[in-house]
Short mmCIF file of C-alpha atoms and ligand atoms in Angstrom, two decimals:
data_model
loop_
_atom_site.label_atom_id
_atom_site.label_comp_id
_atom_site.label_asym_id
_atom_site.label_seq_id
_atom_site.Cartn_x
_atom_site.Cartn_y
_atom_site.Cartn_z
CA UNK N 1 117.12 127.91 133.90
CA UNK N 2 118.80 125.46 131.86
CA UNK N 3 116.94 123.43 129.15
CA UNK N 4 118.75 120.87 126.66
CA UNK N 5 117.49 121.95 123.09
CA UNK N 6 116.01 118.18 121.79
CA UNK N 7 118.62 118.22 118.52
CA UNK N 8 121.55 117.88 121.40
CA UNK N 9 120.37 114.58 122.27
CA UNK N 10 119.05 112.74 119.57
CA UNK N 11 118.77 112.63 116.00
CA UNK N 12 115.10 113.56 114.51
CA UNK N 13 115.34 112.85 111.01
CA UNK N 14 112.74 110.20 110.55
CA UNK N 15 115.40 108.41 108.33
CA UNK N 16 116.65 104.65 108.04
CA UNK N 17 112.60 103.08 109.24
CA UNK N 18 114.36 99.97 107.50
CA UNK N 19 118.38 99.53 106.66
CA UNK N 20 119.14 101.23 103.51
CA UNK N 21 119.70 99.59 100.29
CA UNK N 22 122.31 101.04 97.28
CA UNK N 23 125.26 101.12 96.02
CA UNK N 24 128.83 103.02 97.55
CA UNK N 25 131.44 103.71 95.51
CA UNK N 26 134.61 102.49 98.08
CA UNK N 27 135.10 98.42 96.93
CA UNK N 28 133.89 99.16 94.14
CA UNK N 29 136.76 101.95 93.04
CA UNK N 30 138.44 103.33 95.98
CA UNK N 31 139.33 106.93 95.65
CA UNK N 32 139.66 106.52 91.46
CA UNK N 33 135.80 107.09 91.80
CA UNK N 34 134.54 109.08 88.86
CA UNK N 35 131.06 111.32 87.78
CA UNK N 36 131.29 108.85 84.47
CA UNK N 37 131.36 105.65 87.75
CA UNK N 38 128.65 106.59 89.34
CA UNK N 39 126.00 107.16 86.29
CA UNK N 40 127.15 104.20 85.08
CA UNK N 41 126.38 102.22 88.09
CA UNK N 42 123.24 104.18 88.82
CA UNK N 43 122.08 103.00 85.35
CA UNK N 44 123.26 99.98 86.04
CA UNK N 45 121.38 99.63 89.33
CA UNK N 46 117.81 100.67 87.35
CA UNK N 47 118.63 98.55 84.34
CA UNK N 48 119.16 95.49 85.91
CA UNK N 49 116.03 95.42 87.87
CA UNK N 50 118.04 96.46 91.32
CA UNK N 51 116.67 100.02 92.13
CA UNK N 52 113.00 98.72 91.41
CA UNK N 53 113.69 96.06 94.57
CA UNK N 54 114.92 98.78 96.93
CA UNK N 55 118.45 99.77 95.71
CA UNK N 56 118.43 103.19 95.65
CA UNK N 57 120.73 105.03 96.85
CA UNK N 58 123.87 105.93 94.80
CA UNK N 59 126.66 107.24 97.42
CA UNK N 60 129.91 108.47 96.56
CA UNK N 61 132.77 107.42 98.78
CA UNK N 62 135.68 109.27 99.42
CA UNK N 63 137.47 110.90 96.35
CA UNK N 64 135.42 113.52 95.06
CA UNK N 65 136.89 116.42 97.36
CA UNK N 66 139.92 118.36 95.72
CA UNK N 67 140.44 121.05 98.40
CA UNK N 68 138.61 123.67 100.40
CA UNK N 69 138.86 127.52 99.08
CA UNK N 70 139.73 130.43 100.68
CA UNK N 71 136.50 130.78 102.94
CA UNK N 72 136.89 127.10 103.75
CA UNK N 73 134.21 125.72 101.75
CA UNK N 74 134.40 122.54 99.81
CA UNK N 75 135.77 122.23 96.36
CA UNK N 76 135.27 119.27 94.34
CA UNK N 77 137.51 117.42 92.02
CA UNK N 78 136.69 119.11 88.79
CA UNK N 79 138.93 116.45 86.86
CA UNK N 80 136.90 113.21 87.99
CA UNK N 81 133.53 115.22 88.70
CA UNK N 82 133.34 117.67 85.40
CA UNK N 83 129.46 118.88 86.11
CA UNK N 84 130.29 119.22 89.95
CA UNK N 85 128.78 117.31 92.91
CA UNK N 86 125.03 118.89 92.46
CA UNK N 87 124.84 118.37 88.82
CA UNK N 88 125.41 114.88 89.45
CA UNK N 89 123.09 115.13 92.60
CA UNK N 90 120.77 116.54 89.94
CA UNK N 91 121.26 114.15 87.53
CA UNK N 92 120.72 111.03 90.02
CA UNK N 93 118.11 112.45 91.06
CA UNK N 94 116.08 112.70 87.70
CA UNK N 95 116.80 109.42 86.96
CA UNK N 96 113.59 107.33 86.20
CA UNK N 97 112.89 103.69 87.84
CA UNK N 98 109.97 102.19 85.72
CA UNK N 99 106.74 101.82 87.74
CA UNK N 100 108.68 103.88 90.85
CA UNK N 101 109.14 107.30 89.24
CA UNK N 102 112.63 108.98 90.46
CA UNK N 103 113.32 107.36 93.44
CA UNK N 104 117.14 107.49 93.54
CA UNK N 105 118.95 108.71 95.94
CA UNK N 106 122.57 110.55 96.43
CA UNK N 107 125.22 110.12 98.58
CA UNK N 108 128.88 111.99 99.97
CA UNK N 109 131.13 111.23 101.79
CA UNK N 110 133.43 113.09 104.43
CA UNK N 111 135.80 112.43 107.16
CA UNK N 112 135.51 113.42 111.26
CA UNK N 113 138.71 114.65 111.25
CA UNK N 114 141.33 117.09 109.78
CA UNK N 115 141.47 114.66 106.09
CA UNK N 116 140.35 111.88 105.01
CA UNK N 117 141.62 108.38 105.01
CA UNK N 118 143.68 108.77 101.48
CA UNK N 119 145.25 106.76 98.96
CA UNK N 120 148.47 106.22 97.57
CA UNK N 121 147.12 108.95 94.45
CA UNK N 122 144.78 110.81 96.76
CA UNK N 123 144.47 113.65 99.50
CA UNK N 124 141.70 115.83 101.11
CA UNK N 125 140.86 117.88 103.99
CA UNK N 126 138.55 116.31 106.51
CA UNK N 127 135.40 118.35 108.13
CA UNK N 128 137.26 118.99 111.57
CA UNK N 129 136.09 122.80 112.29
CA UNK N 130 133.97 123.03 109.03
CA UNK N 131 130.92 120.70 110.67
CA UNK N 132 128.28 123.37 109.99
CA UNK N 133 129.67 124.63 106.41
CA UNK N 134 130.36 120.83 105.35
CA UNK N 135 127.11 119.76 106.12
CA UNK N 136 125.05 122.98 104.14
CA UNK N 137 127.20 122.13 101.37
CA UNK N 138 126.37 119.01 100.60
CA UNK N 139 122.76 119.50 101.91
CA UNK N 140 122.81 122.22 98.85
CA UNK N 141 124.63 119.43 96.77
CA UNK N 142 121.66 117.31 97.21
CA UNK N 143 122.68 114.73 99.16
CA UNK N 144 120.05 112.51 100.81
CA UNK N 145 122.99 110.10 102.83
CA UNK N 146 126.21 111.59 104.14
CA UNK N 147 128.92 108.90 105.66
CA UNK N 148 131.49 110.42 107.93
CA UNK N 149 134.62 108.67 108.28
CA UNK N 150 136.85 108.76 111.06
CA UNK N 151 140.16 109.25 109.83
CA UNK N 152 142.67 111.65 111.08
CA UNK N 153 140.24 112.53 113.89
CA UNK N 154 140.62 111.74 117.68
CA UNK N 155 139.71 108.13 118.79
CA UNK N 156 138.77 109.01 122.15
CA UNK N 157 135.59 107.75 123.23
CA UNK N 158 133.61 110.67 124.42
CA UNK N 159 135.26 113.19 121.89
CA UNK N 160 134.53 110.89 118.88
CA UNK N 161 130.88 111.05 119.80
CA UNK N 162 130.64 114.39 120.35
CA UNK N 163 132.26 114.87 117.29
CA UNK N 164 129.28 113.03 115.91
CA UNK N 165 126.91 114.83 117.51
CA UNK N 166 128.42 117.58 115.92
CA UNK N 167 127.60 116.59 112.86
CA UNK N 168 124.35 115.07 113.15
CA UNK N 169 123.03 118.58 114.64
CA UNK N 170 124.54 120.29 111.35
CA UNK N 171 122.97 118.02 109.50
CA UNK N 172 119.50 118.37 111.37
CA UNK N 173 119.91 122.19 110.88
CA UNK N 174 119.89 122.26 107.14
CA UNK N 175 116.21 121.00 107.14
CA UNK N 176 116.61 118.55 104.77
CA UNK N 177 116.24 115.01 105.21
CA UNK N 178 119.81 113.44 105.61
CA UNK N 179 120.07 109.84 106.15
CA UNK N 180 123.61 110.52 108.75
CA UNK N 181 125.85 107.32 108.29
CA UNK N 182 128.95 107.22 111.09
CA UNK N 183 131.91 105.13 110.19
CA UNK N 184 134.05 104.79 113.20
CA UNK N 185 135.27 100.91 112.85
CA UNK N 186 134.01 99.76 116.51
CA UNK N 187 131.72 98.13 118.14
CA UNK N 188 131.36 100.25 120.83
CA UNK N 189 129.31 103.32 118.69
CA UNK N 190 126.95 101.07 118.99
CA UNK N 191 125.41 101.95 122.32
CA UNK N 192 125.35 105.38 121.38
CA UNK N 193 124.56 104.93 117.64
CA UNK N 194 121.10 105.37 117.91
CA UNK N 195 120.93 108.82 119.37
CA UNK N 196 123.71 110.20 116.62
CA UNK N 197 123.32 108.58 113.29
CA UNK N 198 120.80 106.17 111.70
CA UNK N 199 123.72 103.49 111.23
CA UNK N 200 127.12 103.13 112.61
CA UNK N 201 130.14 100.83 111.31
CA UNK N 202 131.39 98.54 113.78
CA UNK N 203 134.17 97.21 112.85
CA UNK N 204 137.02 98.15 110.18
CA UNK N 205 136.71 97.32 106.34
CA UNK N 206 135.13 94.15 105.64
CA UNK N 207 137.05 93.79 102.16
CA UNK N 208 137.14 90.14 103.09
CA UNK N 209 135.50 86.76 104.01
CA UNK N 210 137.89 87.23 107.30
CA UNK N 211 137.43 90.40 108.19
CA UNK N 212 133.39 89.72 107.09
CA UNK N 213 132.92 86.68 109.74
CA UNK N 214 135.06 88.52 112.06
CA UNK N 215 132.12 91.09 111.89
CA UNK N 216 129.35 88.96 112.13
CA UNK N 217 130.45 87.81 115.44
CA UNK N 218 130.87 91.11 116.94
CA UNK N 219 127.33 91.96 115.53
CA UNK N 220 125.54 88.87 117.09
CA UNK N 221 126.45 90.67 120.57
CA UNK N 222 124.62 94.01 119.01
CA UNK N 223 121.53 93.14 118.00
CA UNK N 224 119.90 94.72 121.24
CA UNK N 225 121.01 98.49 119.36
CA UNK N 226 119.78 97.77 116.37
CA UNK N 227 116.23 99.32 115.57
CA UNK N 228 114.08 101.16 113.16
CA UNK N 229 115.93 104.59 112.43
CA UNK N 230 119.14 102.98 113.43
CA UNK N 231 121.72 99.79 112.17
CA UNK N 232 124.51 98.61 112.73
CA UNK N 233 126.64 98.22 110.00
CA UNK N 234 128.95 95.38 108.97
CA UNK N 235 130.22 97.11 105.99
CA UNK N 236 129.63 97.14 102.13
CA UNK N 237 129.15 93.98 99.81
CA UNK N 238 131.63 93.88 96.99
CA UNK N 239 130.42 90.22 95.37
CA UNK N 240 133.56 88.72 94.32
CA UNK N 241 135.78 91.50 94.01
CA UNK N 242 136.95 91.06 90.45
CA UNK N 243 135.34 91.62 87.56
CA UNK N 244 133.91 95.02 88.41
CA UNK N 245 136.84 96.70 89.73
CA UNK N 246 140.23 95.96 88.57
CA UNK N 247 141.66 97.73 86.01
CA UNK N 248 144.02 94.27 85.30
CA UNK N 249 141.43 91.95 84.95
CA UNK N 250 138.30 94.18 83.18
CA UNK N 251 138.97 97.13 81.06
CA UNK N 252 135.72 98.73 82.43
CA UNK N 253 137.42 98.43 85.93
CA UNK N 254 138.00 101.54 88.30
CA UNK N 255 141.24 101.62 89.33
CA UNK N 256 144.76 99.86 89.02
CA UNK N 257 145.09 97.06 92.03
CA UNK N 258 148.88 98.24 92.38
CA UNK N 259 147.86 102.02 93.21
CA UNK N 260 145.46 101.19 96.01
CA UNK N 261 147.69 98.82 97.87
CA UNK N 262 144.95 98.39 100.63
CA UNK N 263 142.65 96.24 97.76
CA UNK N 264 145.45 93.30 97.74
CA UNK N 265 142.96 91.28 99.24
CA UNK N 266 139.15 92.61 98.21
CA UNK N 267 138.09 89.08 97.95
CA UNK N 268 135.32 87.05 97.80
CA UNK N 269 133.88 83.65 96.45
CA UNK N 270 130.81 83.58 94.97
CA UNK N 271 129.56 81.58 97.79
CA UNK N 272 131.04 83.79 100.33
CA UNK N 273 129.36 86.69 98.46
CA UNK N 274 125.53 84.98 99.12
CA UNK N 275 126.58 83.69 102.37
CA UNK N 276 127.27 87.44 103.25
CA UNK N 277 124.05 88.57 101.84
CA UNK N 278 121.76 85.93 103.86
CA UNK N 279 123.54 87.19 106.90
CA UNK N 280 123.28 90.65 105.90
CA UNK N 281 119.70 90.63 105.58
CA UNK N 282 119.30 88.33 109.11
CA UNK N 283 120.76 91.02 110.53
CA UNK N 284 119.08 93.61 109.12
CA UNK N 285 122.25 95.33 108.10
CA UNK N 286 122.41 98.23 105.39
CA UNK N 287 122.51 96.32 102.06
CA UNK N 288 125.05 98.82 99.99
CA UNK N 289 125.99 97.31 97.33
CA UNK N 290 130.20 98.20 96.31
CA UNK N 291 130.63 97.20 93.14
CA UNK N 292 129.03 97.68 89.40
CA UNK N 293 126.05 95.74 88.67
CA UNK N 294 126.06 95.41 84.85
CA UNK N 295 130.20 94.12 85.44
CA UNK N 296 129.36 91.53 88.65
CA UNK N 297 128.98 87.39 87.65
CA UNK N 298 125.61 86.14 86.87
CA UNK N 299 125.71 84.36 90.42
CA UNK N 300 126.47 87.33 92.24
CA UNK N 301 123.77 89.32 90.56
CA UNK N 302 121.23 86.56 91.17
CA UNK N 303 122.56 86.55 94.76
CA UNK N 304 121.33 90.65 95.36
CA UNK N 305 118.41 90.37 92.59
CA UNK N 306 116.88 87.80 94.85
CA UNK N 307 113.59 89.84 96.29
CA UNK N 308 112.64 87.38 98.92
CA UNK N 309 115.88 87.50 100.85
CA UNK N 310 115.93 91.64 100.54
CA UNK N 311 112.50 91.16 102.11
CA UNK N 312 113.88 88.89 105.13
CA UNK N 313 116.09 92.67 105.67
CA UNK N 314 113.57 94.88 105.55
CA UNK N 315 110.62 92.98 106.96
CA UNK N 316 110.72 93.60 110.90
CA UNK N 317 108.02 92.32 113.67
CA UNK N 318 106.21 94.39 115.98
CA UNK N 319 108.27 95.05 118.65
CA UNK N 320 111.57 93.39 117.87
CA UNK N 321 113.90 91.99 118.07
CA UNK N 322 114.83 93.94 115.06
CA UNK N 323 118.43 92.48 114.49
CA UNK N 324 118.44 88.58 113.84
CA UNK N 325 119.73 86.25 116.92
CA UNK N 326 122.56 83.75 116.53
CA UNK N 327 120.82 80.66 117.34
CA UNK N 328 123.20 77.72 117.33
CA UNK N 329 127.06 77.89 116.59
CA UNK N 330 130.04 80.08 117.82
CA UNK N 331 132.78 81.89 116.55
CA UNK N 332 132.36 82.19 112.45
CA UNK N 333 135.58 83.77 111.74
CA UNK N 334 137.49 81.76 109.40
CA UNK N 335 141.35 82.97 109.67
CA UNK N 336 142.46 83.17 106.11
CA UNK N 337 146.36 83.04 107.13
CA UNK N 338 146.40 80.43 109.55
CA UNK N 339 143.34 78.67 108.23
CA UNK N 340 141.55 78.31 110.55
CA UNK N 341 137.58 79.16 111.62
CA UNK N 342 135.34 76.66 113.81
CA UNK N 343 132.27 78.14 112.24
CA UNK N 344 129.09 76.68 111.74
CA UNK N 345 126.14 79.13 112.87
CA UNK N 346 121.89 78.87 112.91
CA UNK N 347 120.74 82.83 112.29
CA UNK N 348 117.15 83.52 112.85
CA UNK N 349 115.40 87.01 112.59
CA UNK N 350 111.40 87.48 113.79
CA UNK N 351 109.44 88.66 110.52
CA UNK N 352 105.88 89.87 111.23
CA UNK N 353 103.09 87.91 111.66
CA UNK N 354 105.04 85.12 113.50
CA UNK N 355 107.12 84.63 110.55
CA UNK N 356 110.96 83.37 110.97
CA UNK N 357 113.86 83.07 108.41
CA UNK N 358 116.65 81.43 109.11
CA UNK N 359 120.13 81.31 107.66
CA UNK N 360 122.83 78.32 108.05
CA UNK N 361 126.33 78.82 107.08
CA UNK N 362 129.11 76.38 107.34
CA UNK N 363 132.44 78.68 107.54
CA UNK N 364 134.69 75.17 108.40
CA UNK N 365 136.86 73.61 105.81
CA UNK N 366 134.61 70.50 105.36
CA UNK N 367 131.13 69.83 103.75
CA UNK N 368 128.82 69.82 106.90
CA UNK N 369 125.19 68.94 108.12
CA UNK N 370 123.77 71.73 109.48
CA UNK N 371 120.75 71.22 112.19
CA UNK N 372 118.73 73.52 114.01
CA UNK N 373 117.77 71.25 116.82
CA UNK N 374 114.61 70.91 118.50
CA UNK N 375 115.35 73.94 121.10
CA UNK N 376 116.50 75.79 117.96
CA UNK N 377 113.83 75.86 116.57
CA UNK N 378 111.25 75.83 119.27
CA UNK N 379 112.94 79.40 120.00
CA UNK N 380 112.07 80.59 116.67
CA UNK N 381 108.74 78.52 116.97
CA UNK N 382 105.75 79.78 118.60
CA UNK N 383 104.50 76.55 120.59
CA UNK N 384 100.64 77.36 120.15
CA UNK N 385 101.14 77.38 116.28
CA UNK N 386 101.14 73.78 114.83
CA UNK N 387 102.39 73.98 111.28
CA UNK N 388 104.50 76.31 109.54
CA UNK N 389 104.90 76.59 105.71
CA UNK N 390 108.60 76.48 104.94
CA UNK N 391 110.10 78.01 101.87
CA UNK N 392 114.06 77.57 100.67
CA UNK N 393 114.76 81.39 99.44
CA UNK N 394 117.80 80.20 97.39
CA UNK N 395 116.01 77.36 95.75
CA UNK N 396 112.94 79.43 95.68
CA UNK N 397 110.81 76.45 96.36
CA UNK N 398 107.96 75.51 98.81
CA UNK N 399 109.55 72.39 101.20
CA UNK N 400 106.53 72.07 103.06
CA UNK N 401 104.65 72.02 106.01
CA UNK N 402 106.50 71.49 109.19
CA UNK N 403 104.93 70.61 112.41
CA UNK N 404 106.13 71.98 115.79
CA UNK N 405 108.21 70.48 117.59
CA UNK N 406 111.13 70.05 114.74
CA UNK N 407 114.44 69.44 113.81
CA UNK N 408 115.68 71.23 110.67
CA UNK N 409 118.13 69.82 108.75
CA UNK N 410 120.49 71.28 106.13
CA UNK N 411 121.99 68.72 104.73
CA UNK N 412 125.57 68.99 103.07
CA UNK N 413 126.26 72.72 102.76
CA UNK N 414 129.37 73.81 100.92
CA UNK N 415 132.77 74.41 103.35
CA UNK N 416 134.22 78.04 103.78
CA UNK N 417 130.69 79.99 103.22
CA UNK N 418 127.91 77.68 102.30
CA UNK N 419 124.73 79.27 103.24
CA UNK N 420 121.03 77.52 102.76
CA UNK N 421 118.20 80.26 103.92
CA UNK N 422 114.51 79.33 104.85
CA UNK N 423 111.44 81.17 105.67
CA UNK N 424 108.89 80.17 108.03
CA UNK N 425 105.65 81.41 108.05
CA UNK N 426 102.59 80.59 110.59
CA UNK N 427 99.89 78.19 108.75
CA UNK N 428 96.62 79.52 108.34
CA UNK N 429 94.03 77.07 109.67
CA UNK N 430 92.32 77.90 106.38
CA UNK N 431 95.12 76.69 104.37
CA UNK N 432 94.71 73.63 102.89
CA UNK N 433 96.95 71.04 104.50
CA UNK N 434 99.99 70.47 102.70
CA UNK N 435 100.49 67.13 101.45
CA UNK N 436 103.52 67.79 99.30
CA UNK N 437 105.75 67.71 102.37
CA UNK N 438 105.02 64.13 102.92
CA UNK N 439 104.98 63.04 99.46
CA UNK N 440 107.43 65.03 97.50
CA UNK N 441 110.26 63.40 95.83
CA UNK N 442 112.57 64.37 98.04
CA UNK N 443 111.27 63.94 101.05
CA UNK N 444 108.97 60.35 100.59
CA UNK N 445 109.11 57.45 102.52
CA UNK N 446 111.76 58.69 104.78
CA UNK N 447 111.66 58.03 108.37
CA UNK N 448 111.06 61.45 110.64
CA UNK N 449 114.66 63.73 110.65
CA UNK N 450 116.47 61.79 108.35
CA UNK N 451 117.40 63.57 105.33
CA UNK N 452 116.77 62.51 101.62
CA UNK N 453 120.77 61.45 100.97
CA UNK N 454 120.74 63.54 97.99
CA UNK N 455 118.25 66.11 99.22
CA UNK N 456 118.87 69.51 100.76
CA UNK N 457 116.32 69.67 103.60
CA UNK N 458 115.56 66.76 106.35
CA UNK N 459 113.15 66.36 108.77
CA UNK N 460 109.66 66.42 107.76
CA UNK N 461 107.76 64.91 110.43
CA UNK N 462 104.33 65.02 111.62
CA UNK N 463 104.39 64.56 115.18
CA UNK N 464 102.79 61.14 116.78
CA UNK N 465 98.74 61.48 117.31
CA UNK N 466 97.98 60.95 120.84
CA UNK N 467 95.92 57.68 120.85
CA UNK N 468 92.82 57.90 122.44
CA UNK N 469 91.87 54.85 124.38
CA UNK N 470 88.62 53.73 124.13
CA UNK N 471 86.91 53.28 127.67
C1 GLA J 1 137.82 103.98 105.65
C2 GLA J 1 136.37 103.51 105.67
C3 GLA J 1 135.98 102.94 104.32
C4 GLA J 1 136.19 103.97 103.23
C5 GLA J 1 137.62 104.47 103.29
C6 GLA J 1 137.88 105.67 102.40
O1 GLA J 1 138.69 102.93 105.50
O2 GLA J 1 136.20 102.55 106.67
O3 GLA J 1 134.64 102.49 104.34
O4 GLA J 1 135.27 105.02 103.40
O5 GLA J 1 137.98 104.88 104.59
O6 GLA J 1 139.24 105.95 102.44
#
């Protein structure tokens, strides 16, 4: 008789109910990743309030493996990791969060196949015929997220997954919890992801705005895989890029641009940076942050430090969808090269108890309306609810009370990544009404969906009372 053991086909780790939040070492210092990096950015994370909101784990990308030994098993790099991979494991993990206890989490990484993807000033051996060995190791090492890479491994379909599958039952056999993270750079994991890994990348680095909007496009035709236990992943954010990184430009930098000739372009605005973020937590993507907190610009630590839109990514409804929906808008990528990029997108994602944000980003070249029309937002909307009490997350203000049907208006958001993100939640009838929205400064005496001219948000209408005629 032939009976498939339950570990072959799916992953039973009870990881990953929401996407995970934390910090990876890649943008931040490519393979130049040090023990002395990572405590510094895990204190970094606690001191600066990040940890206490969710950002918790502390992964280490590739450049801690030196070698394997004679029976094959791992061997760290005892120059940039003196106390070894489960000291520091150890040492994350005592680390205190005040009012959380010691909630931090630790990361490694590996590779599918025979090394891993390698620098200009760096080379190791991949996990290709070590699965079972690789995975005890850093199960004894500590680690609570492993993120295999698919370098120098086959790109075949079916023996890429089972590859995977490989892995995620090694991981399953060393009893302890392992949050399994594949990095394959396609879309097409995605199908699958769910029964190997809690989140799979699914497209290549998103060092970039480019490469980042390229990736939000092929995630708005994903959302259907995404789901608790399992993400997809767009990649890391990096904020700008500079300032926390480069050697040239910040002595507490990682590495020197001109040895990793793959960061030329690790680049980001600041507006780009919280455009990516609203979209990142839309689409309930991990949040992992690549880069050093106490080092990043004021705006760019405002942008992650900002609770309610971390809440938009880990709040899901009942029953889905999980992943936010591209409402209005097509194609976001903005072509860096050529210049071009048509983009001007609507995001929504369902929050629980009828609750909506949404997210507008203008990714054209010109300052731009943006309007989530009256079937835009009646599909966010639920017709038998009246009123909603709207709330702009970057402003972190109260705009009102909006009445259903609606036209939202965003008016004048910043070209190549402007972002404006709202929440919506379902009045209570036992609210009081809101007034405000009909006389606030901004929004008084104006005529239904035009916008204050200097305002950010249009549209405040209550719709028409039916009159009753009298007999
Ligand atoms: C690939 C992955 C990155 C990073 C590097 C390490 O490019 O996609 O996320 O892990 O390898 O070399």
């Amino acid at each position: 008789m032939l009976a498939l053991a339950p570990s072959a086909l799916s992953l039973h780790n009870g990881l990953g109910a929401t996407p995970p939040l934390g910090y990876c070492s890649w943008n931040d210092c490519a393979s130049e990743v040090t023990e002395q990096r990572i405590k510094r950015v895990t204190r970094a994370l606690i001191d600066t309030g990040l940890a206490a909101k969710g950002f918790r784990h502390v992964n280490v990308d590739e450049g801690w493996l030196a070698s394997r030994d004679a029976a094959g098993a791992m061997v760290a790099d005892r120059v940039k990791f003196p106390s070894g991979m489960r000291a520091l494991g150890d040492w994350v993990h005592a680390q205190e969060v005040p009012g959380h206890g010691r909630v931090m989490k630790y990361g490694l990484y590996t590779s599918r196949g025979t090394c891993q993807c390698s620098t200009k000033l760096y080379q190791a051996p991949g996990s290709a015929g070590h699965v079972m060995r690789d995975a005890a190791w850093m199960a004894a090492a500590g680690a609570d997220f492993v993120k295999e890479d698919s370098c120098c491994g086959s790109q075949q379909h079916d023996v890429a997954l089972r590859e995977y599958a490989e892995m995620r039952d090694a991981l399953n056999a060393t009893g302890r919890p392992i949050f399994f993270s594949l990095c394959g750079w396609n879309s097409w994991y995605a199908e699958r992801g769910a029964q190997l890994g809690n989140s799979w990348r699914i497209a290549l680095d998103g060092t970039n705005w480019g490469a980042l909007s390229g990736s939000v496009n092929r995630n708005a035709r994903l959302g259907r895989f995404a789901q608790p236990g399992a993400w997809n992943d767009p990649d890391l954010l990096q904020g700008t890029g500079i300032g926390s990184n480069d050697k040239a430009t910040n002595p507490n930098g990682c590495f020197d641009k001109s040895q990793i000739p793959q960061s030329w372009n690790w680049y980001l605005s600041e507006r780009q940076s919280r455009a990516q973020f609203s979209l990142w937590a839309v689409m309930s993507s991990p949040l992992l942050i690549s880069a050093d907190p106490s080092q990043v610009t004021p705006h760019v630590l405002e942008t992650w430090s900002n609770e309610e839109v971390v809440a938009v990514n880990q709040e899901l409804r009942r029953g889905g969808p999980y992943q936010g929906l591209r409402l209005t808008g097509g194609d976001l990528h903005w072509d860096p090269v050529q210049g071009r990029g048509s983009g001007i997108n609507v995001w929504g994602k369902p929050l629980p108890k009828g609750a909506w944000a949404l997210v507008f980003v203008n990714n054209g070249p010109n300052v731009s309306d943006i309007v989530c029309d009256k079937r835009c937002y009646q599909s966010v909307a639920d017709p038998t609810h009246r009123s909603y009490n709207v709330r702009d997350l970057w402003a972190r203000r109260n705009v009102g009370t909006f009445y259903t049907p609606q036209t939202l208006l965003a008016k004048a958001v910043e070209p190549h990544g402007g972002v404006a993100m709202l929440r919506l939640e379902q009045r209570h009838t036992s609210d009081p009404v809101s007034r405000r929205a009909w006389t606030s400064d901004a929004f008084k005496r104006l005529p239904c969906h035009v916008a204050h001219p200097t305002g950010e948000w249009g549209g405040l209408c209550r719709p028409r009372k039916s009159r009753r005629h009298k007999g």
